[in-house]
């Protein structure tokens, strides 16, 4: 049969960067093969949570529209992949394996010093989804990447 095309799963942070029009995520999106990009429902939920906490109603509206646009883009017609992907069976099994692993994550907020924290539960769910789907996680370099042998990562 045909060789399977590469599937890319955006990390939650890359999704937020794209919403906020931050390159390099936005730049990467324009070069990704059509129909190859997926977003976890977990990341969509995290993005909605982040947007909901913003104090400006106009900013919330603008970002919510941007989120809907991205969802529509990844679930467009003529695509091999699902677009917005559920968190289910195999991903849940892998998440359970990752739940207590030492996975250091560097938080980078402009104007603040970098700090290292453990990768959160939702981040681990997104990673587990990428692994379950044999996808490539799109995320800035993180120390936990090399700790998960099977994880394929592309830096935007």
JSON list of C-alpha atoms in Angstrom, two decimals:
[
{"chain": "A", "resi": 1, "resn": "UNK", "atom": "CA", "xyz": [0.00, 0.00, 0.00]},
{"chain": "A", "resi": 2, "resn": "UNK", "atom": "CA", "xyz": [0.91, 3.63, 0.17]},
{"chain": "A", "resi": 3, "resn": "UNK", "atom": "CA", "xyz": [3.51, 4.68, 2.69]},
{"chain": "A", "resi": 4, "resn": "UNK", "atom": "CA", "xyz": [1.84, 6.29, 5.65]},
{"chain": "A", "resi": 5, "resn": "UNK", "atom": "CA", "xyz": [2.37, 10.03, 5.70]},
{"chain": "A", "resi": 6, "resn": "UNK", "atom": "CA", "xyz": [3.79, 11.70, 8.76]},
{"chain": "A", "resi": 7, "resn": "UNK", "atom": "CA", "xyz": [1.29, 12.81, 11.35]},
{"chain": "A", "resi": 8, "resn": "UNK", "atom": "CA", "xyz": [2.09, 15.85, 13.47]},
{"chain": "A", "resi": 9, "resn": "UNK", "atom": "CA", "xyz": [0.46, 16.52, 16.83]},
{"chain": "A", "resi": 10, "resn": "UNK", "atom": "CA", "xyz": [0.78, 20.08, 18.13]},
{"chain": "A", "resi": 11, "resn": "UNK", "atom": "CA", "xyz": [1.79, 20.49, 21.75]},
{"chain": "A", "resi": 12, "resn": "UNK", "atom": "CA", "xyz": [-0.56, 22.66, 23.79]},
{"chain": "A", "resi": 13, "resn": "UNK", "atom": "CA", "xyz": [2.11, 25.39, 23.98]},
{"chain": "A", "resi": 14, "resn": "UNK", "atom": "CA", "xyz": [2.56, 25.44, 20.20]},
{"chain": "A", "resi": 15, "resn": "UNK", "atom": "CA", "xyz": [-1.24, 25.67, 19.80]},
{"chain": "A", "resi": 16, "resn": "UNK", "atom": "CA", "xyz": [-1.27, 28.64, 22.21]},
{"chain": "A", "resi": 17, "resn": "UNK", "atom": "CA", "xyz": [1.65, 30.22, 20.34]},
{"chain": "A", "resi": 18, "resn": "UNK", "atom": "CA", "xyz": [-0.21, 29.90, 17.04]},
{"chain": "A", "resi": 19, "resn": "UNK", "atom": "CA", "xyz": [-3.35, 31.41, 18.61]},
{"chain": "A", "resi": 20, "resn": "UNK", "atom": "CA", "xyz": [-1.30, 34.33, 19.86]},
{"chain": "A", "resi": 21, "resn": "UNK", "atom": "CA", "xyz": [0.30, 34.66, 16.41]},
{"chain": "A", "resi": 22, "resn": "UNK", "atom": "CA", "xyz": [3.70, 33.82, 17.90]},
{"chain": "A", "resi": 23, "resn": "UNK", "atom": "CA", "xyz": [6.20, 32.44, 15.49]},
{"chain": "A", "resi": 24, "resn": "UNK", "atom": "CA", "xyz": [7.92, 29.97, 15.16]},
{"chain": "A", "resi": 25, "resn": "UNK", "atom": "CA", "xyz": [4.74, 27.89, 15.64]},
{"chain": "A", "resi": 26, "resn": "UNK", "atom": "CA", "xyz": [2.78, 30.05, 13.21]},
{"chain": "A", "resi": 27, "resn": "UNK", "atom": "CA", "xyz": [5.61, 29.84, 10.68]},
{"chain": "A", "resi": 28, "resn": "UNK", "atom": "CA", "xyz": [5.83, 26.05, 11.08]},
{"chain": "A", "resi": 29, "resn": "UNK", "atom": "CA", "xyz": [2.06, 25.69, 10.47]},
{"chain": "A", "resi": 30, "resn": "UNK", "atom": "CA", "xyz": [2.38, 27.36, 7.05]},
{"chain": "A", "resi": 31, "resn": "UNK", "atom": "CA", "xyz": [4.99, 24.80, 5.95]},
{"chain": "A", "resi": 32, "resn": "UNK", "atom": "CA", "xyz": [3.39, 21.65, 7.40]},
{"chain": "A", "resi": 33, "resn": "UNK", "atom": "CA", "xyz": [2.09, 19.22, 4.76]},
{"chain": "A", "resi": 34, "resn": "UNK", "atom": "CA", "xyz": [-1.63, 19.76, 4.21]},
{"chain": "A", "resi": 35, "resn": "UNK", "atom": "CA", "xyz": [-3.78, 17.37, 6.21]},
{"chain": "A", "resi": 36, "resn": "UNK", "atom": "CA", "xyz": [-0.89, 16.17, 8.37]},
{"chain": "A", "resi": 37, "resn": "UNK", "atom": "CA", "xyz": [-1.53, 18.23, 11.51]},
{"chain": "A", "resi": 38, "resn": "UNK", "atom": "CA", "xyz": [-3.63, 17.06, 14.44]},
{"chain": "A", "resi": 39, "resn": "UNK", "atom": "CA", "xyz": [-4.57, 18.65, 17.75]},
{"chain": "A", "resi": 40, "resn": "UNK", "atom": "CA", "xyz": [-5.51, 16.72, 20.89]},
{"chain": "A", "resi": 41, "resn": "UNK", "atom": "CA", "xyz": [-8.88, 17.50, 22.48]},
{"chain": "A", "resi": 42, "resn": "UNK", "atom": "CA", "xyz": [-6.81, 17.92, 25.66]},
{"chain": "A", "resi": 43, "resn": "UNK", "atom": "CA", "xyz": [-4.92, 20.84, 24.07]},
{"chain": "A", "resi": 44, "resn": "UNK", "atom": "CA", "xyz": [-8.19, 22.36, 22.82]},
{"chain": "A", "resi": 45, "resn": "UNK", "atom": "CA", "xyz": [-9.55, 22.18, 26.38]},
{"chain": "A", "resi": 46, "resn": "UNK", "atom": "CA", "xyz": [-6.36, 23.70, 27.82]},
{"chain": "A", "resi": 47, "resn": "UNK", "atom": "CA", "xyz": [-6.47, 26.51, 25.24]},
{"chain": "A", "resi": 48, "resn": "UNK", "atom": "CA", "xyz": [-10.12, 27.24, 26.11]},
{"chain": "A", "resi": 49, "resn": "UNK", "atom": "CA", "xyz": [-9.19, 27.28, 29.79]},
{"chain": "A", "resi": 50, "resn": "UNK", "atom": "CA", "xyz": [-6.34, 29.71, 29.11]},
{"chain": "A", "resi": 51, "resn": "UNK", "atom": "CA", "xyz": [-8.57, 31.96, 26.96]},
{"chain": "A", "resi": 52, "resn": "UNK", "atom": "CA", "xyz": [-11.32, 31.92, 29.59]},
{"chain": "A", "resi": 53, "resn": "UNK", "atom": "CA", "xyz": [-8.94, 33.35, 32.19]},
{"chain": "A", "resi": 54, "resn": "UNK", "atom": "CA", "xyz": [-8.05, 36.43, 30.13]},
{"chain": "A", "resi": 55, "resn": "UNK", "atom": "CA", "xyz": [-9.45, 39.65, 31.54]},
{"chain": "A", "resi": 56, "resn": "UNK", "atom": "CA", "xyz": [-10.21, 41.30, 28.19]},
{"chain": "A", "resi": 57, "resn": "UNK", "atom": "CA", "xyz": [-13.49, 40.19, 26.62]},
{"chain": "A", "resi": 58, "resn": "UNK", "atom": "CA", "xyz": [-12.38, 41.32, 23.17]},
{"chain": "A", "resi": 59, "resn": "UNK", "atom": "CA", "xyz": [-9.13, 39.36, 23.51]},
{"chain": "A", "resi": 60, "resn": "UNK", "atom": "CA", "xyz": [-11.09, 36.27, 24.65]},
{"chain": "A", "resi": 61, "resn": "UNK", "atom": "CA", "xyz": [-13.40, 36.59, 21.65]},
{"chain": "A", "resi": 62, "resn": "UNK", "atom": "CA", "xyz": [-10.53, 37.09, 19.23]},
{"chain": "A", "resi": 63, "resn": "UNK", "atom": "CA", "xyz": [-8.61, 34.06, 20.51]},
{"chain": "A", "resi": 64, "resn": "UNK", "atom": "CA", "xyz": [-11.75, 31.88, 20.62]},
{"chain": "A", "resi": 65, "resn": "UNK", "atom": "CA", "xyz": [-12.35, 32.73, 16.94]},
{"chain": "A", "resi": 66, "resn": "UNK", "atom": "CA", "xyz": [-8.72, 31.91, 16.17]},
{"chain": "A", "resi": 67, "resn": "UNK", "atom": "CA", "xyz": [-9.08, 28.57, 17.99]},
{"chain": "A", "resi": 68, "resn": "UNK", "atom": "CA", "xyz": [-12.21, 27.69, 15.98]},
{"chain": "A", "resi": 69, "resn": "UNK", "atom": "CA", "xyz": [-10.36, 28.63, 12.78]},
{"chain": "A", "resi": 70, "resn": "UNK", "atom": "CA", "xyz": [-7.45, 26.33, 13.63]},
{"chain": "A", "resi": 71, "resn": "UNK", "atom": "CA", "xyz": [-9.88, 23.51, 14.48]},
{"chain": "A", "resi": 72, "resn": "UNK", "atom": "CA", "xyz": [-11.61, 24.03, 11.12]},
{"chain": "A", "resi": 73, "resn": "UNK", "atom": "CA", "xyz": [-8.24, 24.08, 9.34]},
{"chain": "A", "resi": 74, "resn": "UNK", "atom": "CA", "xyz": [-7.06, 20.78, 10.81]},
{"chain": "A", "resi": 75, "resn": "UNK", "atom": "CA", "xyz": [-10.39, 19.04, 10.30]},
{"chain": "A", "resi": 76, "resn": "UNK", "atom": "CA", "xyz": [-10.79, 20.24, 6.69]},
{"chain": "A", "resi": 77, "resn": "UNK", "atom": "CA", "xyz": [-11.75, 17.96, 3.81]},
{"chain": "A", "resi": 78, "resn": "UNK", "atom": "CA", "xyz": [-9.35, 15.68, 1.90]},
{"chain": "A", "resi": 79, "resn": "UNK", "atom": "CA", "xyz": [-7.27, 14.76, 4.88]},
{"chain": "A", "resi": 80, "resn": "UNK", "atom": "CA", "xyz": [-5.88, 11.41, 5.95]},
{"chain": "A", "resi": 81, "resn": "UNK", "atom": "CA", "xyz": [-5.96, 12.16, 9.66]},
{"chain": "A", "resi": 82, "resn": "UNK", "atom": "CA", "xyz": [-8.65, 13.06, 12.15]},
{"chain": "A", "resi": 83, "resn": "UNK", "atom": "CA", "xyz": [-7.73, 16.67, 12.83]},
{"chain": "A", "resi": 84, "resn": "UNK", "atom": "CA", "xyz": [-8.95, 17.03, 16.40]},
{"chain": "A", "resi": 85, "resn": "UNK", "atom": "CA", "xyz": [-8.18, 13.73, 18.11]},
{"chain": "A", "resi": 86, "resn": "UNK", "atom": "CA", "xyz": [-9.82, 12.21, 21.18]},
{"chain": "A", "resi": 87, "resn": "UNK", "atom": "CA", "xyz": [-7.99, 10.91, 24.23]},
{"chain": "A", "resi": 88, "resn": "UNK", "atom": "CA", "xyz": [-8.78, 7.22, 24.33]},
{"chain": "A", "resi": 89, "resn": "UNK", "atom": "CA", "xyz": [-7.75, 3.60, 24.98]},
{"chain": "A", "resi": 90, "resn": "UNK", "atom": "CA", "xyz": [-4.13, 3.27, 23.87]},
{"chain": "A", "resi": 91, "resn": "UNK", "atom": "CA", "xyz": [-3.29, 6.87, 24.82]},
{"chain": "A", "resi": 92, "resn": "UNK", "atom": "CA", "xyz": [-4.76, 6.31, 28.30]},
{"chain": "A", "resi": 93, "resn": "UNK", "atom": "CA", "xyz": [-2.64, 3.16, 28.73]},
{"chain": "A", "resi": 94, "resn": "UNK", "atom": "CA", "xyz": [0.54, 5.03, 27.71]},
{"chain": "A", "resi": 95, "resn": "UNK", "atom": "CA", "xyz": [-0.43, 8.00, 29.91]},
{"chain": "A", "resi": 96, "resn": "UNK", "atom": "CA", "xyz": [-0.63, 5.64, 32.90]},
{"chain": "A", "resi": 97, "resn": "UNK", "atom": "CA", "xyz": [2.96, 4.53, 32.15]},
{"chain": "A", "resi": 98, "resn": "UNK", "atom": "CA", "xyz": [4.13, 8.15, 31.91]},
{"chain": "A", "resi": 99, "resn": "UNK", "atom": "CA", "xyz": [2.09, 9.47, 34.86]},
{"chain": "A", "resi": 100, "resn": "UNK", "atom": "CA", "xyz": [4.83, 9.07, 37.48]},
{"chain": "A", "resi": 101, "resn": "UNK", "atom": "CA", "xyz": [7.91, 9.29, 35.25]},
{"chain": "A", "resi": 102, "resn": "UNK", "atom": "CA", "xyz": [10.48, 12.03, 35.86]},
{"chain": "A", "resi": 103, "resn": "UNK", "atom": "CA", "xyz": [9.73, 14.31, 32.91]},
{"chain": "A", "resi": 104, "resn": "UNK", "atom": "CA", "xyz": [11.27, 17.78, 33.37]},
{"chain": "A", "resi": 105, "resn": "UNK", "atom": "CA", "xyz": [9.59, 20.61, 31.46]},
{"chain": "A", "resi": 106, "resn": "UNK", "atom": "CA", "xyz": [10.95, 24.12, 31.06]},
{"chain": "A", "resi": 107, "resn": "UNK", "atom": "CA", "xyz": [8.40, 26.93, 31.35]},
{"chain": "A", "resi": 108, "resn": "UNK", "atom": "CA", "xyz": [9.37, 29.83, 29.10]},
{"chain": "A", "resi": 109, "resn": "UNK", "atom": "CA", "xyz": [7.36, 33.00, 29.60]},
{"chain": "A", "resi": 110, "resn": "UNK", "atom": "CA", "xyz": [8.62, 36.19, 28.02]},
{"chain": "A", "resi": 111, "resn": "UNK", "atom": "CA", "xyz": [9.85, 38.60, 30.64]},
{"chain": "A", "resi": 112, "resn": "UNK", "atom": "CA", "xyz": [10.32, 35.84, 33.23]},
{"chain": "A", "resi": 113, "resn": "UNK", "atom": "CA", "xyz": [13.32, 33.60, 33.92]},
{"chain": "A", "resi": 114, "resn": "UNK", "atom": "CA", "xyz": [12.96, 30.02, 32.67]},
{"chain": "A", "resi": 115, "resn": "UNK", "atom": "CA", "xyz": [11.96, 27.56, 35.34]},
{"chain": "A", "resi": 116, "resn": "UNK", "atom": "CA", "xyz": [11.87, 23.78, 35.35]},
{"chain": "A", "resi": 117, "resn": "UNK", "atom": "CA", "xyz": [8.75, 21.96, 36.52]},
{"chain": "A", "resi": 118, "resn": "UNK", "atom": "CA", "xyz": [7.51, 18.40, 36.02]},
{"chain": "A", "resi": 119, "resn": "UNK", "atom": "CA", "xyz": [5.51, 17.99, 32.81]},
{"chain": "A", "resi": 120, "resn": "UNK", "atom": "CA", "xyz": [1.88, 18.27, 33.92]},
{"chain": "A", "resi": 121, "resn": "UNK", "atom": "CA", "xyz": [-0.82, 15.61, 33.62]},
{"chain": "A", "resi": 122, "resn": "UNK", "atom": "CA", "xyz": [-2.41, 17.23, 30.56]},
{"chain": "A", "resi": 123, "resn": "UNK", "atom": "CA", "xyz": [0.98, 17.60, 28.87]},
{"chain": "A", "resi": 124, "resn": "UNK", "atom": "CA", "xyz": [1.55, 13.89, 29.50]},
{"chain": "A", "resi": 125, "resn": "UNK", "atom": "CA", "xyz": [-1.85, 13.14, 27.94]},
{"chain": "A", "resi": 126, "resn": "UNK", "atom": "CA", "xyz": [-0.82, 14.99, 24.77]},
{"chain": "A", "resi": 127, "resn": "UNK", "atom": "CA", "xyz": [2.52, 13.14, 24.65]},
{"chain": "A", "resi": 128, "resn": "UNK", "atom": "CA", "xyz": [0.69, 9.83, 25.19]},
{"chain": "A", "resi": 129, "resn": "UNK", "atom": "CA", "xyz": [-1.65, 10.71, 22.30]},
{"chain": "A", "resi": 130, "resn": "UNK", "atom": "CA", "xyz": [1.32, 11.36, 19.99]},
{"chain": "A", "resi": 131, "resn": "UNK", "atom": "CA", "xyz": [2.86, 8.01, 21.01]},
{"chain": "A", "resi": 132, "resn": "UNK", "atom": "CA", "xyz": [-0.44, 6.12, 20.64]},
{"chain": "A", "resi": 133, "resn": "UNK", "atom": "CA", "xyz": [-0.89, 7.52, 17.11]},
{"chain": "A", "resi": 134, "resn": "UNK", "atom": "CA", "xyz": [2.78, 7.04, 16.14]},
{"chain": "A", "resi": 135, "resn": "UNK", "atom": "CA", "xyz": [2.82, 10.76, 15.51]},
{"chain": "A", "resi": 136, "resn": "UNK", "atom": "CA", "xyz": [5.49, 13.41, 15.80]},
{"chain": "A", "resi": 137, "resn": "UNK", "atom": "CA", "xyz": [5.03, 15.90, 18.62]},
{"chain": "A", "resi": 138, "resn": "UNK", "atom": "CA", "xyz": [5.55, 19.50, 17.52]},
{"chain": "A", "resi": 139, "resn": "UNK", "atom": "CA", "xyz": [7.12, 21.28, 20.48]},
{"chain": "A", "resi": 140, "resn": "UNK", "atom": "CA", "xyz": [10.07, 23.52, 21.38]},
{"chain": "A", "resi": 141, "resn": "UNK", "atom": "CA", "xyz": [13.04, 21.58, 22.79]},
{"chain": "A", "resi": 142, "resn": "UNK", "atom": "CA", "xyz": [12.30, 20.19, 26.25]},
{"chain": "A", "resi": 143, "resn": "UNK", "atom": "CA", "xyz": [14.49, 18.12, 28.60]},
{"chain": "A", "resi": 144, "resn": "UNK", "atom": "CA", "xyz": [11.84, 15.38, 28.90]},
{"chain": "A", "resi": 145, "resn": "UNK", "atom": "CA", "xyz": [11.97, 14.60, 25.15]},
{"chain": "A", "resi": 146, "resn": "UNK", "atom": "CA", "xyz": [15.09, 12.45, 25.41]},
{"chain": "A", "resi": 147, "resn": "UNK", "atom": "CA", "xyz": [13.64, 10.55, 28.38]},
{"chain": "A", "resi": 148, "resn": "UNK", "atom": "CA", "xyz": [10.90, 8.92, 26.26]},
{"chain": "A", "resi": 149, "resn": "UNK", "atom": "CA", "xyz": [12.61, 6.53, 23.88]},
{"chain": "A", "resi": 150, "resn": "UNK", "atom": "CA", "xyz": [9.83, 6.23, 21.28]},
{"chain": "A", "resi": 151, "resn": "UNK", "atom": "CA", "xyz": [8.89, 9.91, 21.18]},
{"chain": "A", "resi": 152, "resn": "UNK", "atom": "CA", "xyz": [9.40, 11.64, 17.83]},
{"chain": "A", "resi": 153, "resn": "UNK", "atom": "CA", "xyz": [9.67, 15.41, 18.13]},
{"chain": "A", "resi": 154, "resn": "UNK", "atom": "CA", "xyz": [9.86, 18.22, 15.62]},
{"chain": "A", "resi": 155, "resn": "UNK", "atom": "CA", "xyz": [10.87, 21.68, 16.84]},
{"chain": "A", "resi": 156, "resn": "UNK", "atom": "CA", "xyz": [8.83, 24.41, 15.17]}
]
